[in-house]
PDB file of C-alpha atoms and ligand atoms in Angstrom:
ATOM      1  CA  MET P   1      15.975 -33.881 -46.290  1.00 46.00           C
ATOM      2  CA  THR P   2      20.099 -33.924 -46.038  1.00 44.00           C
ATOM      3  CA  ALA P   3      22.729 -31.046 -46.349  1.00 45.00           C
ATOM      4  CA  ALA P   4      22.673 -31.575 -49.702  1.00 47.00           C
ATOM      5  CA  THR P   5      19.014 -30.851 -50.074  1.00 65.00           C
ATOM      6  CA  GLU P   6      18.002 -27.130 -51.113  1.00 92.00           C
ATOM      7  CA  THR P   7      17.291 -25.001 -49.054  1.00 97.00           C
ATOM      8  CA  ARG P   8      13.638 -23.165 -50.307  1.00 98.00           C
ATOM      9  CA  VAL P   9      13.573 -19.534 -49.628  1.00 98.00           C
ATOM     10  CA  VAL P  10       9.607 -17.555 -48.817  1.00 98.00           C
ATOM     11  CA  ARG P  11       8.771 -14.705 -48.064  1.00 98.00           C
ATOM     12  CA  THR P  12       4.504 -15.194 -47.730  1.00 99.00           C
ATOM     13  CA  ARG P  13       2.415 -17.128 -44.983  1.00 98.00           C
ATOM     14  CA  ASP P  14       0.802 -18.562 -47.796  1.00 98.00           C
ATOM     15  CA  GLU P  15       4.165 -19.966 -49.374  1.00 98.00           C
ATOM     16  CA  VAL P  16       4.887 -21.234 -45.779  1.00 99.00           C
ATOM     17  CA  ARG P  17       1.172 -23.261 -45.411  1.00 98.00           C
ATOM     18  CA  HIS P  18       2.063 -24.376 -49.171  1.00 98.00           C
ATOM     19  CA  ALA P  19       5.303 -25.902 -48.221  1.00 98.00           C
ATOM     20  CA  VAL P  20       4.127 -26.955 -45.163  1.00 98.00           C
ATOM     21  CA  ARG P  21       1.270 -28.992 -46.512  1.00 98.00           C
ATOM     22  CA  ASP P  22       3.450 -30.771 -48.894  1.00 98.00           C
ATOM     23  CA  ALA P  23       6.163 -31.865 -46.190  1.00 98.00           C
ATOM     24  CA  ARG P  24       2.809 -33.080 -44.519  1.00 98.00           C
ATOM     25  CA  MET P  25       2.128 -35.026 -47.604  1.00 98.00           C
ATOM     26  CA  ALA P  26       5.310 -36.783 -47.427  1.00 97.00           C
ATOM     27  CA  GLY P  27       4.310 -37.941 -44.299  1.00 97.00           C
ATOM     28  CA  GLY P  28       7.344 -35.770 -43.049  1.00 97.00           C
ATOM     29  CA  THR P  29       7.015 -34.237 -39.462  1.00 98.00           C
ATOM     30  CA  VAL P  30       7.667 -30.345 -39.091  1.00 98.00           C
ATOM     31  CA  ALA P  31      10.445 -28.334 -36.732  1.00 99.00           C
ATOM     32  CA  LEU P  32      10.575 -24.776 -36.558  1.00 99.00           C
ATOM     33  CA  VAL P  33      13.541 -22.532 -35.809  1.00 99.00           C
ATOM     34  CA  PRO P  34      12.578 -19.067 -35.099  1.00 99.00           C
ATOM     35  CA  THR P  35      15.490 -16.606 -35.240  1.00 98.00           C
ATOM     36  CA  MET P  36      16.132 -13.054 -36.298  1.00 98.00           C
ATOM     37  CA  GLY P  37      19.139 -13.784 -38.567  1.00 98.00           C
ATOM     38  CA  TYR P  38      22.222 -13.211 -37.840  1.00 98.00           C
ATOM     39  CA  LEU P  39      23.308 -16.492 -37.474  1.00 98.00           C
ATOM     40  CA  HIS P  40      26.420 -17.986 -35.579  1.00 98.00           C
ATOM     41  CA  ALA P  41      26.974 -21.836 -34.335  1.00 98.00           C
ATOM     42  CA  GLY P  42      24.100 -21.233 -31.780  1.00 98.00           C
ATOM     43  CA  HIS P  43      21.067 -20.736 -34.226  1.00 98.00           C
ATOM     44  CA  LEU P  44      23.069 -23.860 -36.217  1.00 98.00           C
ATOM     45  CA  SER P  45      22.728 -25.590 -33.123  1.00 98.00           C
ATOM     46  CA  LEU P  46      18.936 -25.623 -33.158  1.00 98.00           C
ATOM     47  CA  VAL P  47      19.066 -26.439 -36.423  1.00 98.00           C
ATOM     48  CA  ASP P  48      20.799 -29.597 -35.621  1.00 98.00           C
ATOM     49  CA  ARG P  49      17.833 -30.158 -33.030  1.00 98.00           C
ATOM     50  CA  ALA P  50      16.015 -29.683 -35.013  1.00 98.00           C
ATOM     51  CA  ARG P  51      16.404 -31.892 -37.961  1.00 98.00           C
ATOM     52  CA  GLU P  52      17.228 -34.623 -35.077  1.00 98.00           C
ATOM     53  CA  LEU P  53      13.772 -33.835 -34.427  1.00 98.00           C
ATOM     54  CA  ALA P  54      11.572 -33.348 -37.267  1.00 98.00           C
ATOM     55  CA  ASP P  55      11.622 -34.562 -41.721  1.00 98.00           C
ATOM     56  CA  PHE P  56      11.235 -30.921 -42.285  1.00 98.00           C
ATOM     57  CA  VAL P  57      13.183 -27.949 -41.277  1.00 98.00           C
ATOM     58  CA  ALA P  58      11.761 -25.228 -40.937  1.00 98.00           C
ATOM     59  CA  MET P  59      13.939 -21.471 -40.163  1.00 99.00           C
ATOM     60  CA  SER P  60      12.165 -17.225 -40.033  1.00 99.00           C
ATOM     61  CA  ILE P  61      14.248 -14.410 -40.155  1.00 98.00           C
ATOM     62  CA  PHE P  62      12.507 -11.946 -38.861  1.00 98.00           C
ATOM     63  CA  VAL P  63      13.805  -8.682 -36.826  1.00 98.00           C
ATOM     64  CA  ASN P  64      10.382  -8.469 -34.894  1.00 98.00           C
ATOM     65  CA  PRO P  65      10.141  -4.695 -34.042  1.00 98.00           C
ATOM     66  CA  LEU P  66       7.439  -5.769 -31.614  1.00 98.00           C
ATOM     67  CA  GLN P  67       9.968  -6.804 -28.957  1.00 98.00           C
ATOM     68  CA  PHE P  68      12.234  -3.606 -28.937  1.00 98.00           C
ATOM     69  CA  ALA P  69      11.065  -0.667 -26.757  1.00 97.00           C
ATOM     70  CA  PRO P  70      11.682   2.088 -28.898  1.00 96.00           C
ATOM     71  CA  THR P  71      14.969   3.024 -26.983  1.00 95.00           C
ATOM     72  CA  GLU P  72      16.634  -0.023 -27.898  1.00 95.00           C
ATOM     73  CA  ASP P  73      18.450  -1.993 -30.792  1.00 95.00           C
ATOM     74  CA  LEU P  74      15.917  -2.198 -33.710  1.00 97.00           C
ATOM     75  CA  ALA P  75      17.455   0.245 -36.077  1.00 96.00           C
ATOM     76  CA  ARG P  76      21.640  -1.083 -35.242  1.00 95.00           C
ATOM     77  CA  TYR P  77      20.295  -4.995 -34.843  1.00 97.00           C
ATOM     78  CA  PRO P  78      22.567  -6.947 -36.813  1.00 98.00           C
ATOM     79  CA  ARG P  79      21.923  -8.109 -40.254  1.00 98.00           C
ATOM     80  CA  ASP P  80      22.797  -9.860 -43.103  1.00 98.00           C
ATOM     81  CA  PHE P  81      20.909 -11.794 -44.807  1.00 98.00           C
ATOM     82  CA  ASP P  82      22.768 -13.482 -47.676  1.00 98.00           C
ATOM     83  CA  ARG P  83      25.217 -15.011 -45.577  1.00 98.00           C
ATOM     84  CA  ASP P  84      21.917 -16.646 -43.020  1.00 98.00           C
ATOM     85  CA  LEU P  85      20.996 -18.605 -45.893  1.00 98.00           C
ATOM     86  CA  GLU P  86      24.411 -19.585 -46.904  1.00 98.00           C
ATOM     87  CA  MET P  87      24.932 -21.074 -43.112  1.00 98.00           C
ATOM     88  CA  ALA P  88      21.013 -22.353 -43.124  1.00 98.00           C
ATOM     89  CA  ARG P  89      22.133 -24.267 -46.624  1.00 98.00           C
ATOM     90  CA  GLY P  90      25.027 -25.281 -45.123  1.00 98.00           C
ATOM     91  CA  ARG P  91      22.907 -26.261 -42.428  1.00 98.00           C
ATOM     92  CA  GLY P  92      20.358 -28.473 -44.471  1.00 98.00           C
ATOM     93  CA  VAL P  93      17.666 -26.447 -43.336  1.00 98.00           C
ATOM     94  CA  ASP P  94      14.046 -26.955 -45.816  1.00 98.00           C
ATOM     95  CA  LEU P  95      12.313 -23.439 -45.746  1.00 98.00           C
ATOM     96  CA  VAL P  96      13.836 -20.412 -45.067  1.00 99.00           C
ATOM     97  CA  PHE P  97      11.057 -18.524 -44.395  1.00 99.00           C
ATOM     98  CA  ALA P  98      12.432 -14.254 -44.351  1.00 98.00           C
ATOM     99  CA  PRO P  99       8.879 -12.375 -44.052  1.00 98.00           C
ATOM    100  CA  GLY P 100       8.708  -8.275 -44.283  1.00 98.00           C
ATOM    101  CA  VAL P 101       7.536  -6.148 -41.443  1.00 98.00           C
ATOM    102  CA  GLU P 102       3.956  -6.009 -43.520  1.00 98.00           C
ATOM    103  CA  GLU P 103       3.533  -9.530 -43.933  1.00 98.00           C
ATOM    104  CA  MET P 104       3.908 -10.432 -40.440  1.00 98.00           C
ATOM    105  CA  TYR P 105       1.704  -8.103 -39.796  1.00 98.00           C
ATOM    106  CA  PRO P 106      -0.657  -7.351 -41.945  1.00 97.00           C
ATOM    107  CA  GLY P 107      -3.113  -5.146 -39.736  1.00 96.00           C
ATOM    108  CA  GLY P 108      -0.658  -2.859 -38.773  1.00 97.00           C
ATOM    109  CA  GLU P 109      -0.204  -2.891 -34.672  1.00 96.00           C
ATOM    110  CA  PRO P 110      -1.918  -5.831 -33.458  1.00 97.00           C
ATOM    111  CA  GLN P 111      -5.326  -5.275 -32.124  1.00 97.00           C
ATOM    112  CA  VAL P 112      -4.571  -8.729 -29.960  1.00 98.00           C
ATOM    113  CA  SER P 113      -1.409  -9.802 -28.365  1.00 98.00           C
ATOM    114  CA  VAL P 114      -0.086 -12.356 -26.321  1.00 98.00           C
ATOM    115  CA  VAL P 115       0.894 -10.586 -22.729  1.00 98.00           C
ATOM    116  CA  PRO P 116       2.256 -12.704 -19.823  1.00 98.00           C
ATOM    117  CA  ALA P 117       1.385 -12.530 -16.828  1.00 95.00           C
ATOM    118  CA  GLY P 118       2.618 -13.993 -13.901  1.00 94.00           C
ATOM    119  CA  THR P 119       6.061 -15.167 -12.620  1.00 96.00           C
ATOM    120  CA  LEU P 120       7.310 -16.081 -15.246  1.00 98.00           C
ATOM    121  CA  THR P 121       7.886 -12.580 -16.724  1.00 98.00           C
ATOM    122  CA  GLU P 122       8.067 -10.292 -13.198  1.00 97.00           C
ATOM    123  CA  ARG P 123      11.728 -10.549 -12.875  1.00 98.00           C
ATOM    124  CA  MET P 124      14.518 -10.089 -14.917  1.00 98.00           C
ATOM    125  CA  GLU P 125      14.207  -9.273 -18.758  1.00 98.00           C
ATOM    126  CA  GLY P 126      10.873  -8.666 -17.361  1.00 98.00           C
ATOM    127  CA  ALA P 127      10.858  -6.151 -15.501  1.00 98.00           C
ATOM    128  CA  ILE P 128      14.029  -4.374 -17.374  1.00 98.00           C
ATOM    129  CA  ARG P 129      12.179  -4.542 -20.233  1.00 98.00           C
ATOM    130  CA  PRO P 130       8.538  -3.896 -20.584  1.00 97.00           C
ATOM    131  CA  GLY P 131       6.963  -4.951 -23.171  1.00 98.00           C
ATOM    132  CA  HIS P 132       9.205  -7.474 -24.386  1.00 98.00           C
ATOM    133  CA  PHE P 133       7.849 -10.100 -23.551  1.00 98.00           C
ATOM    134  CA  ARG P 134       4.801  -9.266 -24.961  1.00 98.00           C
ATOM    135  CA  GLY P 135       6.003  -8.816 -28.615  1.00 98.00           C
ATOM    136  CA  VAL P 136       8.048 -12.169 -28.144  1.00 98.00           C
ATOM    137  CA  LEU P 137       5.077 -14.404 -27.390  1.00 98.00           C
ATOM    138  CA  THR P 138       3.095 -12.433 -29.934  1.00 98.00           C
ATOM    139  CA  VAL P 139       5.057 -13.397 -33.148  1.00 99.00           C
ATOM    140  CA  VAL P 140       5.925 -16.813 -32.116  1.00 99.00           C
ATOM    141  CA  ALA P 141       2.683 -17.342 -31.389  1.00 98.00           C
ATOM    142  CA  LYS P 142       2.016 -16.466 -34.934  1.00 98.00           C
ATOM    143  CA  LEU P 143       4.910 -18.485 -36.267  1.00 99.00           C
ATOM    144  CA  PHE P 144       3.213 -21.144 -34.562  1.00 99.00           C
ATOM    145  CA  GLY P 145       0.421 -19.973 -36.497  1.00 98.00           C
ATOM    146  CA  ILE P 146       1.488 -19.773 -39.683  1.00 98.00           C
ATOM    147  CA  PHE P 147       3.969 -23.253 -39.651  1.00 98.00           C
ATOM    148  CA  THR P 148       1.645 -25.161 -37.027  1.00 98.00           C
ATOM    149  CA  PRO P 149       4.551 -27.607 -36.337  1.00 98.00           C
ATOM    150  CA  ASP P 150       5.266 -30.509 -34.437  1.00 98.00           C
ATOM    151  CA  VAL P 151       8.350 -29.069 -32.697  1.00 99.00           C
ATOM    152  CA  ALA P 152      10.000 -25.096 -32.494  1.00 99.00           C
ATOM    153  CA  VAL P 153      13.018 -24.923 -31.213  1.00 99.00           C
ATOM    154  CA  PHE P 154      14.791 -22.294 -28.976  1.00 98.00           C
ATOM    155  CA  GLY P 155      18.321 -21.535 -26.967  1.00 98.00           C
ATOM    156  CA  GLN P 156      18.758 -22.070 -23.574  1.00 98.00           C
ATOM    157  CA  LYS P 157      20.681 -18.162 -23.580  1.00 98.00           C
ATOM    158  CA  ASP P 158      16.929 -16.530 -23.373  1.00 98.00           C
ATOM    159  CA  PHE P 159      15.958 -18.547 -20.096  1.00 98.00           C
ATOM    160  CA  GLN P 160      13.249 -16.606 -19.642  1.00 98.00           C
ATOM    161  CA  GLN P 161      11.744 -16.348 -22.941  1.00 98.00           C
ATOM    162  CA  ALA P 162      12.100 -19.989 -23.247  1.00 98.00           C
ATOM    163  CA  ALA P 163      10.215 -20.854 -20.297  1.00 98.00           C
ATOM    164  CA  LEU P 164       7.392 -18.444 -21.407  1.00 98.00           C
ATOM    165  CA  ILE P 165       7.419 -19.504 -24.704  1.00 98.00           C
ATOM    166  CA  ARG P 166       7.167 -23.598 -23.025  1.00 98.00           C
ATOM    167  CA  ARG P 167       3.932 -22.528 -21.177  1.00 98.00           C
ATOM    168  CA  MET P 168       2.297 -20.268 -23.620  1.00 98.00           C
ATOM    169  CA  ALA P 169       2.397 -23.261 -26.232  1.00 98.00           C
ATOM    170  CA  LEU P 170       0.354 -25.142 -22.563  1.00 98.00           C
ATOM    171  CA  ASP P 171      -1.803 -22.710 -21.334  1.00 98.00           C
ATOM    172  CA  LEU P 172      -3.561 -21.436 -25.243  1.00 98.00           C
ATOM    173  CA  ASP P 173      -2.579 -25.528 -26.019  1.00 98.00           C
ATOM    174  CA  LEU P 174      -0.889 -24.322 -29.368  1.00 98.00           C
ATOM    175  CA  GLY P 175       0.093 -28.121 -30.226  1.00 98.00           C
ATOM    176  CA  VAL P 176       3.243 -27.554 -30.488  1.00 98.00           C
ATOM    177  CA  ARG P 177       6.511 -29.561 -28.377  1.00 98.00           C
ATOM    178  CA  VAL P 178       8.583 -26.469 -27.546  1.00 98.00           C
ATOM    179  CA  GLU P 179      11.941 -27.547 -26.914  1.00 98.00           C
ATOM    180  CA  VAL P 180      15.232 -25.798 -25.896  1.00 98.00           C
ATOM    181  CA  ALA P 181      18.905 -26.538 -26.882  1.00 98.00           C
ATOM    182  CA  PRO P 182      21.921 -25.952 -24.973  1.00 98.00           C
ATOM    183  CA  ILE P 183      23.732 -21.857 -24.826  1.00 98.00           C
ATOM    184  CA  VAL P 184      26.904 -22.650 -27.124  1.00 98.00           C
ATOM    185  CA  ARG P 185      29.844 -20.903 -25.844  1.00 98.00           C
ATOM    186  CA  GLU P 186      33.064 -19.145 -27.246  1.00 98.00           C
ATOM    187  CA  PRO P 187      36.017 -20.938 -26.447  1.00 98.00           C
ATOM    188  CA  ASP P 188      36.386 -18.364 -23.608  1.00 98.00           C
ATOM    189  CA  GLY P 189      33.306 -18.775 -22.511  1.00 98.00           C
ATOM    190  CA  LEU P 190      31.431 -16.258 -23.442  1.00 98.00           C
ATOM    191  CA  ALA P 191      27.662 -17.562 -25.110  1.00 98.00           C
ATOM    192  CA  MET P 192      27.135 -16.428 -28.273  1.00 98.00           C
ATOM    193  CA  SER P 193      24.525 -13.935 -29.398  1.00 98.00           C
ATOM    194  CA  SER P 194      24.007 -11.998 -32.642  1.00 97.00           C
ATOM    195  CA  ARG P 195      25.066  -9.080 -30.315  1.00 97.00           C
ATOM    196  CA  ASN P 196      28.149  -9.530 -29.591  1.00 98.00           C
ATOM    197  CA  VAL P 197      28.883  -8.810 -32.914  1.00 97.00           C
ATOM    198  CA  TYR P 198      28.418  -5.188 -30.966  1.00 97.00           C
ATOM    199  CA  LEU P 199      31.176  -5.284 -28.367  1.00 98.00           C
ATOM    200  CA  SER P 200      35.222  -3.589 -29.104  1.00 98.00           C
ATOM    201  CA  PRO P 201      37.714  -5.523 -28.086  1.00 98.00           C
ATOM    202  CA  ASP P 202      38.135  -3.985 -25.021  1.00 98.00           C
ATOM    203  CA  GLU P 203      34.529  -4.654 -24.387  1.00 98.00           C
ATOM    204  CA  ARG P 204      34.378  -8.346 -25.522  1.00 98.00           C
ATOM    205  CA  GLU P 205      36.875  -9.374 -22.944  1.00 98.00           C
ATOM    206  CA  ARG P 206      35.399  -7.352 -19.967  1.00 98.00           C
ATOM    207  CA  ALA P 207      32.047  -9.367 -20.844  1.00 98.00           C
ATOM    208  CA  LEU P 208      33.617 -12.706 -19.775  1.00 98.00           C
ATOM    209  CA  ALA P 209      32.359 -11.276 -16.395  1.00 98.00           C
ATOM    210  CA  LEU P 210      29.252 -12.580 -17.299  1.00 98.00           C
ATOM    211  CA  SER P 211      30.675 -16.743 -17.973  1.00 98.00           C
ATOM    212  CA  ARG P 212      33.297 -16.453 -15.884  1.00 98.00           C
ATOM    213  CA  GLY P 213      30.321 -15.297 -12.644  1.00 98.00           C
ATOM    214  CA  LEU P 214      28.400 -18.238 -14.091  1.00 98.00           C
ATOM    215  CA  GLU P 215      31.717 -20.487 -13.284  1.00 98.00           C
ATOM    216  CA  HIS P 216      32.193 -19.660  -9.927  1.00 98.00           C
ATOM    217  CA  GLY P 217      28.800 -20.342  -9.310  1.00 98.00           C
ATOM    218  CA  ARG P 218      28.734 -23.575 -10.753  1.00 98.00           C
ATOM    219  CA  ALA P 219      31.490 -23.985  -8.849  1.00 98.00           C
ATOM    220  CA  LEU P 220      30.798 -23.443  -5.263  1.00 98.00           C
ATOM    221  CA  PHE P 221      27.691 -24.891  -6.028  1.00 98.00           C
ATOM    222  CA  ALA P 222      29.951 -28.002  -6.658  1.00 98.00           C
ATOM    223  CA  ALA P 223      31.795 -27.845  -3.636  1.00 98.00           C
ATOM    224  CA  GLY P 224      28.748 -27.727  -1.308  1.00 98.00           C
ATOM    225  CA  GLU P 225      27.589 -24.231  -1.538  1.00 98.00           C
ATOM    226  CA  ARG P 226      23.247 -24.448  -0.755  1.00 98.00           C
ATOM    227  CA  ASP P 227      23.126 -20.536   0.383  1.00 98.00           C
ATOM    228  CA  ALA P 228      21.431 -18.612  -2.817  1.00 98.00           C
ATOM    229  CA  ASP P 229      22.112 -15.525  -1.682  1.00 98.00           C
ATOM    230  CA  ALA P 230      25.555 -16.580  -1.167  1.00 98.00           C
ATOM    231  CA  LEU P 231      24.980 -17.459  -5.287  1.00 98.00           C
ATOM    232  CA  ARG P 232      23.931 -14.108  -6.030  1.00 98.00           C
ATOM    233  CA  ALA P 233      26.782 -12.883  -3.690  1.00 98.00           C
ATOM    234  CA  ALA P 234      29.220 -14.262  -5.871  1.00 98.00           C
ATOM    235  CA  LEU P 235      27.853 -13.909  -9.258  1.00 98.00           C
ATOM    236  CA  ARG P 236      27.218  -9.820  -8.545  1.00 98.00           C
ATOM    237  CA  GLU P 237      31.340  -9.720  -7.346  1.00 98.00           C
ATOM    238  CA  ALA P 238      32.386 -11.621 -10.744  1.00 98.00           C
ATOM    239  CA  LEU P 239      30.165  -8.524 -12.308  1.00 98.00           C
ATOM    240  CA  ASP P 240      32.111  -5.729 -10.380  1.00 98.00           C
ATOM    241  CA  VAL P 241      34.122  -5.106 -12.617  1.00 96.00           C
ATOM    242  CA  PRO P 242      35.189  -1.606 -14.599  1.00 97.00           C
ATOM    243  CA  GLY P 243      33.496  -1.457 -17.529  1.00 97.00           C
ATOM    244  CA  VAL P 244      30.052  -3.901 -17.167  1.00 98.00           C
ATOM    245  CA  GLU P 245      27.293  -2.752 -15.340  1.00 98.00           C
ATOM    246  CA  ALA P 246      25.448  -5.166 -13.801  1.00 98.00           C
ATOM    247  CA  GLU P 247      21.497  -5.815 -13.656  1.00 98.00           C
ATOM    248  CA  TYR P 248      20.832  -8.967 -12.196  1.00 98.00           C
ATOM    249  CA  ALA P 249      21.791 -11.823 -10.733  1.00 98.00           C
ATOM    250  CA  GLU P 250      20.003 -14.532  -9.600  1.00 98.00           C
ATOM    251  CA  ALA P 251      19.483 -17.988  -8.343  1.00 98.00           C
ATOM    252  CA  ALA P 252      15.642 -18.530  -9.208  1.00 98.00           C
ATOM    253  CA  ASN P 253      13.201 -21.758  -9.853  1.00 98.00           C
ATOM    254  CA  PRO P 254      12.984 -23.171 -13.177  1.00 98.00           C
ATOM    255  CA  LEU P 255       9.811 -23.242 -13.993  1.00 96.00           C
ATOM    256  CA  THR P 256       8.427 -20.674 -11.839  1.00 97.00           C
ATOM    257  CA  LEU P 257      11.482 -18.264 -12.520  1.00 98.00           C
ATOM    258  CA  GLU P 258      10.559 -16.819  -8.479  1.00 98.00           C
ATOM    259  CA  PRO P 259      14.062 -16.277  -6.395  1.00 98.00           C
ATOM    260  CA  VAL P 260      15.077 -18.970  -4.213  1.00 98.00           C
ATOM    261  CA  ALA P 261      16.693 -19.298  -0.316  1.00 98.00           C
ATOM    262  CA  ALA P 262      18.105 -23.024  -1.007  1.00 98.00           C
ATOM    263  CA  ALA P 263      19.889 -23.991  -4.456  1.00 98.00           C
ATOM    264  CA  GLU P 264      19.791 -27.469  -5.512  1.00 98.00           C
ATOM    265  CA  PRO P 265      19.823 -29.414  -8.816  1.00 98.00           C
ATOM    266  CA  GLY P 266      17.802 -27.555 -11.189  1.00 98.00           C
ATOM    267  CA  THR P 267      18.599 -24.162  -9.834  1.00 99.00           C
ATOM    268  CA  VAL P 268      19.298 -21.700 -12.506  1.00 99.00           C
ATOM    269  CA  LEU P 269      21.891 -19.054 -11.829  1.00 99.00           C
ATOM    270  CA  LEU P 270      20.832 -15.816 -14.357  1.00 99.00           C
ATOM    271  CA  VAL P 271      22.643 -12.868 -14.856  1.00 99.00           C
ATOM    272  CA  ALA P 272      22.647  -9.773 -17.409  1.00 98.00           C
ATOM    273  CA  ALA P 273      24.993  -6.723 -17.934  1.00 98.00           C
ATOM    274  CA  ARG P 274      25.504  -3.860 -19.830  1.00 98.00           C
ATOM    275  CA  VAL P 275      29.046  -3.692 -21.641  1.00 98.00           C
ATOM    276  CA  GLY P 276      29.385  -0.633 -22.277  1.00 97.00           C
ATOM    277  CA  ARG P 277      26.644  -0.137 -24.969  1.00 95.00           C
ATOM    278  CA  THR P 278      25.355  -3.752 -25.403  1.00 97.00           C
ATOM    279  CA  ARG P 279      22.936  -5.561 -23.065  1.00 97.00           C
ATOM    280  CA  LEU P 280      24.651  -9.130 -22.440  1.00 98.00           C
ATOM    281  CA  ILE P 281      22.585 -11.811 -20.808  1.00 98.00           C
ATOM    282  CA  ASP P 282      23.574 -15.803 -19.559  1.00 98.00           C
ATOM    283  CA  ASN P 283      22.586 -18.273 -17.258  1.00 99.00           C
ATOM    284  CA  ALA P 284      24.065 -21.536 -15.901  1.00 98.00           C
ATOM    285  CA  VAL P 285      21.363 -24.077 -14.787  1.00 98.00           C
ATOM    286  CA  LEU P 286      23.350 -25.748 -10.849  1.00 98.00           C
ATOM    287  CA  SER P 287      23.631 -30.146 -11.327  1.00 96.00           C
TER     288      SER P 287
HETATM  289  O1  PAF O   1      15.023 -15.187 -29.507  1.00 84.63           O
HETATM  290  C1  PAF O   1      14.700 -14.255 -30.707  1.00 84.63           C
HETATM  291  O2  PAF O   1      16.088 -14.997 -31.974  1.00 84.63           O
HETATM  292  C2  PAF O   1      13.479 -14.261 -30.833  1.00 84.63           C
HETATM  293  O3  PAF O   1      13.341 -13.367 -29.588  1.00 84.63           O
HETATM  294  C3  PAF O   1      12.867 -14.941 -31.590  1.00 84.63           C
HETATM  295  C4  PAF O   1      12.099 -16.200 -30.468  1.00 84.63           C
HETATM  296  C5  PAF O   1      13.180 -15.812 -32.623  1.00 84.63           C
HETATM  297  C6  PAF O   1      11.067 -14.313 -31.656  1.00 84.63           C
HETATM  298  O4  PAF O   1      11.476 -13.072 -32.042  1.00 84.63           O
END
C-alpha cells in the first residue's frame, strides 16, 4: 500500500464496505480522508498523515449539498475529478470513494441528521453559516458509518469544523480517532483552500490580510501580549484594508471555542473575511 499501489475508485457504499472488509481481513487498519475534491497540497498532507497512522488509506470526494446554504457557492464549487484522481494516485491513496448525491442521500433530504448545539457552534462559522455544520456533521457521520475507519484526518484550517467532528465522535461514541493536521500555506502565507481558485490576482494579494493578521497576532503574543482584546484588535486592524470585508476576528479557547479574556499557549486566533465574492477563513494556535 505504497505510492506504487493502484488506487481503486468506487462509487457505491457497498463497494466501500467490501473494500474496507478486505483491508481489515488482510490485517490492516483503515484511515479516511474526507474531502470535497479540487485537491491541493493541504489535502495531500492529510493523506500523508493518514498513511502514518493506518495501513489502508481511503479518500472520499463528495461536494456535499447539505452543507451549502442556497445563497452559497455549491453550483460553482470547483470540481476536477480527473486531476483529483491523479493527485490521489500520486500520493498512494488506496481507495477513492466518489459517490453521486443520490448514492449519499438515497432517501433524499435526510429526516434525521446530526445537529450541533452548544458553544462549539454558537459563534463564528456556526453563526454566519446557519445549518452548515448540520450538513458537515451529517455527511461525516455517514462517512464514518460507511467506512468505519480507525482514524479520520481533517485539516486545521477548518478549526471549528474539526473541533465539532472531534466532539461528535466523542459524544456519539463513533469509535473513530479524529486527527487534525496542520494548515498548509502557500509560500507567501495564504492558507491553501480549494476556494483560492476564485481569487483574481488582485484579490489574491488582498487575501494575505488574513495570514498577515494572524502572524502579527502571534508576534504580539510572543512579545508578551496577553490581553485577548488587544489581539482581536490587531487581527481586525490587519483585515481593515480596501477590498477585504472582515467577518470575525476572535481569540478563543481551543476546546470550547468561547472567547477568552487572556490569551495563553493553546489559545486559537480565528479570522474570516470576504475578499470580493470569496469567503476565506484562517487560524493560528498560539504557542
Ligand atoms: O472540509 C471539507 O472538505 C468538508 O467540510 C468535509 C469534511 C469533507 C465534509 O463534506
